């Protein structure tokens, strides 16, 4: 059950922000809820039309992540939050390795979750409340289709600079936040073996997942 929930968390991240059209200047001017709605719909349609994505083709998903997801996610903040206080202890080289291994973990472990997307699914937006001066916002959505609706909530931050747009830094599926889910696991690894121990543990998990 826990693995399935983690799969839904990571798949939600892949599913929602993997826009296959250029975000460009349009995203810079969009409200955060409009941004989530647009790219969610685009991605849902893309997954429905691409059997290789539905089948969890890791290499194709990796390309999608690097070219389409990362520009729209503050992945450094996401990784730093998941690692916790240990992030500040890490050298720049260690931080880069942590980001790389964490991204690979999310993609490789949960790529099969994309197969759960069905042709009748659609995005339903919940009421959005924010003021023009907010730097961080919560956008709440549901994925509706056969079976019970799946809650997908997003925390976004306004990136510095005029017209820089919004970036996702955390994801909530059914009341469980992605970053917090990993934080306790990573803290235990760092307490036991240090930052290098966490990097080694993530690398080992990724190698094991690659053989499945």
Short mmCIF file of C-alpha atoms in Angstrom, two decimals:
data_model
loop_
_atom_site.label_atom_id
_atom_site.label_comp_id
_atom_site.label_asym_id
_atom_site.label_seq_id
_atom_site.Cartn_x
_atom_site.Cartn_y
_atom_site.Cartn_z
CA UNK A 1 0.00 0.00 0.00
CA UNK A 2 2.80 2.40 0.90
CA UNK A 3 4.62 1.65 -2.35
CA UNK A 4 1.41 2.26 -4.30
CA UNK A 5 0.92 5.61 -2.58
CA UNK A 6 4.52 6.63 -3.28
CA UNK A 7 3.95 5.60 -6.85
CA UNK A 8 0.92 7.84 -7.08
CA UNK A 9 2.90 10.72 -5.60
CA UNK A 10 5.73 10.47 -8.07
CA UNK A 11 3.46 9.68 -10.98
CA UNK A 12 1.44 12.76 -10.09
CA UNK A 13 4.59 14.84 -10.36
CA UNK A 14 5.44 13.30 -13.73
CA UNK A 15 1.87 13.37 -14.96
CA UNK A 16 1.04 16.95 -14.09
CA UNK A 17 4.11 18.97 -14.93
CA UNK A 18 5.45 17.06 -17.93
CA UNK A 19 4.03 19.53 -20.44
CA UNK A 20 4.90 18.57 -23.99
CA UNK A 21 4.36 22.01 -25.41
CA UNK A 22 6.59 25.01 -24.82
CA UNK A 23 5.86 26.80 -21.57
CA UNK A 24 7.85 29.90 -22.56
CA UNK A 25 6.50 33.38 -21.99
CA UNK A 26 2.95 32.12 -21.71
CA UNK A 27 3.70 30.39 -18.41
CA UNK A 28 5.32 33.54 -17.01
CA UNK A 29 2.03 35.42 -17.27
CA UNK A 30 -0.32 32.64 -16.19
CA UNK A 31 -1.93 32.41 -12.79
CA UNK A 32 -0.71 29.30 -10.93
CA UNK A 33 -4.08 27.54 -11.05
CA UNK A 34 -4.43 28.23 -14.77
CA UNK A 35 -0.92 26.89 -15.30
CA UNK A 36 -1.66 23.65 -13.47
CA UNK A 37 -4.96 23.22 -15.32
CA UNK A 38 -3.44 23.75 -18.76
CA UNK A 39 -0.41 21.53 -18.44
CA UNK A 40 -2.37 18.83 -16.61
CA UNK A 41 -4.79 18.60 -19.49
CA UNK A 42 -2.00 18.60 -22.07
CA UNK A 43 -0.11 15.87 -20.29
CA UNK A 44 -3.15 13.71 -19.68
CA UNK A 45 -3.93 13.81 -23.41
CA UNK A 46 -0.30 12.99 -24.25
CA UNK A 47 -0.12 9.97 -21.95
CA UNK A 48 -3.40 8.63 -23.30
CA UNK A 49 -1.98 8.82 -26.83
CA UNK A 50 1.48 7.34 -26.07
CA UNK A 51 1.57 3.63 -25.30
CA UNK A 52 5.29 3.70 -24.45
CA UNK A 53 4.70 6.23 -21.67
CA UNK A 54 1.82 4.13 -20.36
CA UNK A 55 4.09 1.09 -20.36
CA UNK A 56 6.71 2.90 -18.27
CA UNK A 57 9.46 3.27 -20.87
CA UNK A 58 12.19 4.59 -18.55
CA UNK A 59 14.47 6.11 -21.19
CA UNK A 60 11.58 8.01 -22.76
CA UNK A 61 10.34 9.20 -19.38
CA UNK A 62 13.88 10.35 -18.50
CA UNK A 63 14.01 12.50 -21.63
CA UNK A 64 10.59 13.90 -20.79
CA UNK A 65 11.74 14.74 -17.26
CA UNK A 66 14.95 16.46 -18.37
CA UNK A 67 13.42 18.49 -21.18
CA UNK A 68 9.94 19.29 -19.91
CA UNK A 69 9.61 18.73 -16.17
CA UNK A 70 12.78 20.18 -14.68
CA UNK A 71 12.31 23.68 -16.17
CA UNK A 72 8.96 23.88 -14.35
CA UNK A 73 9.96 22.45 -10.96
CA UNK A 74 12.31 23.85 -8.32
CA UNK A 75 13.94 20.46 -7.95
CA UNK A 76 16.83 21.81 -5.91
CA UNK A 77 14.37 23.06 -3.30
CA UNK A 78 12.44 19.78 -3.47
CA UNK A 79 15.61 17.73 -2.92
CA UNK A 80 16.92 20.03 -0.20
CA UNK A 81 13.60 19.82 1.66
CA UNK A 82 13.56 16.03 1.38
CA UNK A 83 17.15 15.73 2.61
CA UNK A 84 16.52 18.16 5.48
CA UNK A 85 19.34 19.60 7.64
CA UNK A 86 21.82 17.28 5.95
CA UNK A 87 21.54 19.36 2.78
CA UNK A 88 23.43 22.23 4.41
CA UNK A 89 26.22 19.82 5.38
CA UNK A 90 26.64 18.63 1.81
CA UNK A 91 29.22 20.05 -0.58
CA UNK A 92 28.05 21.40 -3.96
CA UNK A 93 29.24 18.15 -5.55
CA UNK A 94 27.29 16.08 -3.03
CA UNK A 95 24.20 18.24 -3.56
CA UNK A 96 24.35 17.63 -7.29
CA UNK A 97 24.67 13.88 -6.75
CA UNK A 98 21.73 13.94 -4.35
CA UNK A 99 19.57 15.74 -6.92
CA UNK A 100 20.57 13.36 -9.69
CA UNK A 101 19.98 10.21 -7.63
CA UNK A 102 16.69 11.50 -6.18
CA UNK A 103 15.37 12.31 -9.66
CA UNK A 104 16.41 8.88 -10.92
CA UNK A 105 14.76 7.25 -7.90
CA UNK A 106 11.44 8.97 -8.60
CA UNK A 107 11.50 8.15 -12.30
CA UNK A 108 12.76 4.56 -12.14
CA UNK A 109 10.80 3.41 -9.12
CA UNK A 110 7.46 4.78 -10.24
CA UNK A 111 7.55 4.88 -14.03
CA UNK A 112 5.12 1.96 -14.10
CA UNK A 113 2.52 4.09 -12.31
CA UNK A 114 1.84 5.91 -15.57
CA UNK A 115 0.11 2.75 -16.74
CA UNK A 116 -2.68 3.62 -14.28
CA UNK A 117 -3.82 6.51 -16.50
CA UNK A 118 -7.14 5.64 -18.16
CA UNK A 119 -8.91 7.13 -21.15
CA UNK A 120 -11.81 8.53 -19.10
CA UNK A 121 -9.71 10.52 -16.63
CA UNK A 122 -9.92 14.30 -16.47
CA UNK A 123 -8.71 17.11 -14.23
CA UNK A 124 -11.11 18.90 -11.88
CA UNK A 125 -9.89 22.13 -10.28
CA UNK A 126 -10.83 23.04 -6.72
CA UNK A 127 -11.55 26.68 -5.72
CA UNK A 128 -8.31 28.67 -5.71
CA UNK A 129 -7.65 31.35 -3.12
CA UNK A 130 -4.60 33.62 -3.25
CA UNK A 131 -3.70 37.29 -3.19
CA UNK A 132 -1.62 39.04 -5.87
CA UNK A 133 1.25 39.47 -3.38
CA UNK A 134 1.55 35.78 -2.46
CA UNK A 135 4.94 34.22 -3.15
CA UNK A 136 3.78 30.67 -2.44
CA UNK A 137 0.38 29.19 -3.21
CA UNK A 138 -1.55 25.93 -2.97
CA UNK A 139 -3.41 24.65 -6.03
CA UNK A 140 -5.85 21.82 -5.32
CA UNK A 141 -7.11 19.43 -7.98
CA UNK A 142 -8.70 16.00 -8.43
CA UNK A 143 -8.17 13.42 -11.12
CA UNK A 144 -11.62 12.00 -11.89
CA UNK A 145 -12.43 8.84 -13.79
CA UNK A 146 -13.45 5.32 -12.98
CA UNK A 147 -13.25 4.68 -9.26
CA UNK A 148 -12.71 7.22 -6.51
CA UNK A 149 -11.28 10.65 -7.37
CA UNK A 150 -7.55 11.06 -6.68
CA UNK A 151 -6.59 14.20 -4.75
CA UNK A 152 -3.59 16.00 -6.27
CA UNK A 153 -2.46 19.24 -4.62
CA UNK A 154 0.52 21.37 -5.59
CA UNK A 155 2.65 23.91 -3.79
CA UNK A 156 4.10 26.49 -6.14
CA UNK A 157 6.48 29.39 -5.61
CA UNK A 158 6.82 32.62 -7.56
CA UNK A 159 10.34 32.63 -8.93
CA UNK A 160 12.44 35.81 -8.61
CA UNK A 161 12.46 38.35 -11.39
CA UNK A 162 9.74 40.07 -13.38
CA UNK A 163 7.65 37.56 -15.32
CA UNK A 164 9.69 34.57 -14.16
CA UNK A 165 6.56 32.53 -13.50
CA UNK A 166 5.67 29.79 -11.02
CA UNK A 167 7.49 26.58 -10.15
CA UNK A 168 6.22 23.49 -8.33
CA UNK A 169 8.18 22.44 -5.25
CA UNK A 170 5.95 19.86 -3.56
CA UNK A 171 3.09 17.52 -4.38
CA UNK A 172 0.32 16.01 -2.28
CA UNK A 173 -1.56 12.82 -3.20
CA UNK A 174 -4.45 11.77 -0.96
CA UNK A 175 -3.17 13.87 1.94
CA UNK A 176 0.47 12.75 1.78
CA UNK A 177 3.19 15.19 0.67
CA UNK A 178 6.03 13.85 -1.48
CA UNK A 179 8.84 15.73 0.26
CA UNK A 180 7.74 14.80 3.77
CA UNK A 181 7.37 11.16 2.74
CA UNK A 182 11.05 10.91 1.91
CA UNK A 183 12.40 13.22 4.62
CA UNK A 184 12.26 10.66 7.45
CA UNK A 185 13.86 7.99 5.27
CA UNK A 186 16.70 10.27 4.22
CA UNK A 187 17.25 11.56 7.77
CA UNK A 188 17.76 8.01 9.02
CA UNK A 189 20.31 7.31 6.29
CA UNK A 190 22.25 10.51 7.02
CA UNK A 191 22.23 9.91 10.78
CA UNK A 192 23.60 6.42 10.25
CA UNK A 193 26.07 6.93 7.41
CA UNK A 194 26.32 10.63 6.58
CA UNK A 195 25.59 12.39 3.30
CA UNK A 196 27.81 10.03 1.30
CA UNK A 197 25.94 7.12 2.84
CA UNK A 198 22.62 8.53 1.61
CA UNK A 199 24.06 9.04 -1.88
CA UNK A 200 25.35 5.47 -1.91
CA UNK A 201 22.01 4.14 -0.67
CA UNK A 202 20.08 6.02 -3.37
CA UNK A 203 22.51 4.82 -6.05
CA UNK A 204 22.08 1.22 -4.88
CA UNK A 205 18.29 1.50 -4.97
CA UNK A 206 18.45 2.96 -8.46
CA UNK A 207 20.69 0.15 -9.67
CA UNK A 208 18.31 -2.43 -8.19
CA UNK A 209 15.33 -0.74 -9.82
CA UNK A 210 17.12 -0.66 -13.19
CA UNK A 211 17.41 -4.47 -13.14
CA UNK A 212 13.68 -5.04 -12.59
#
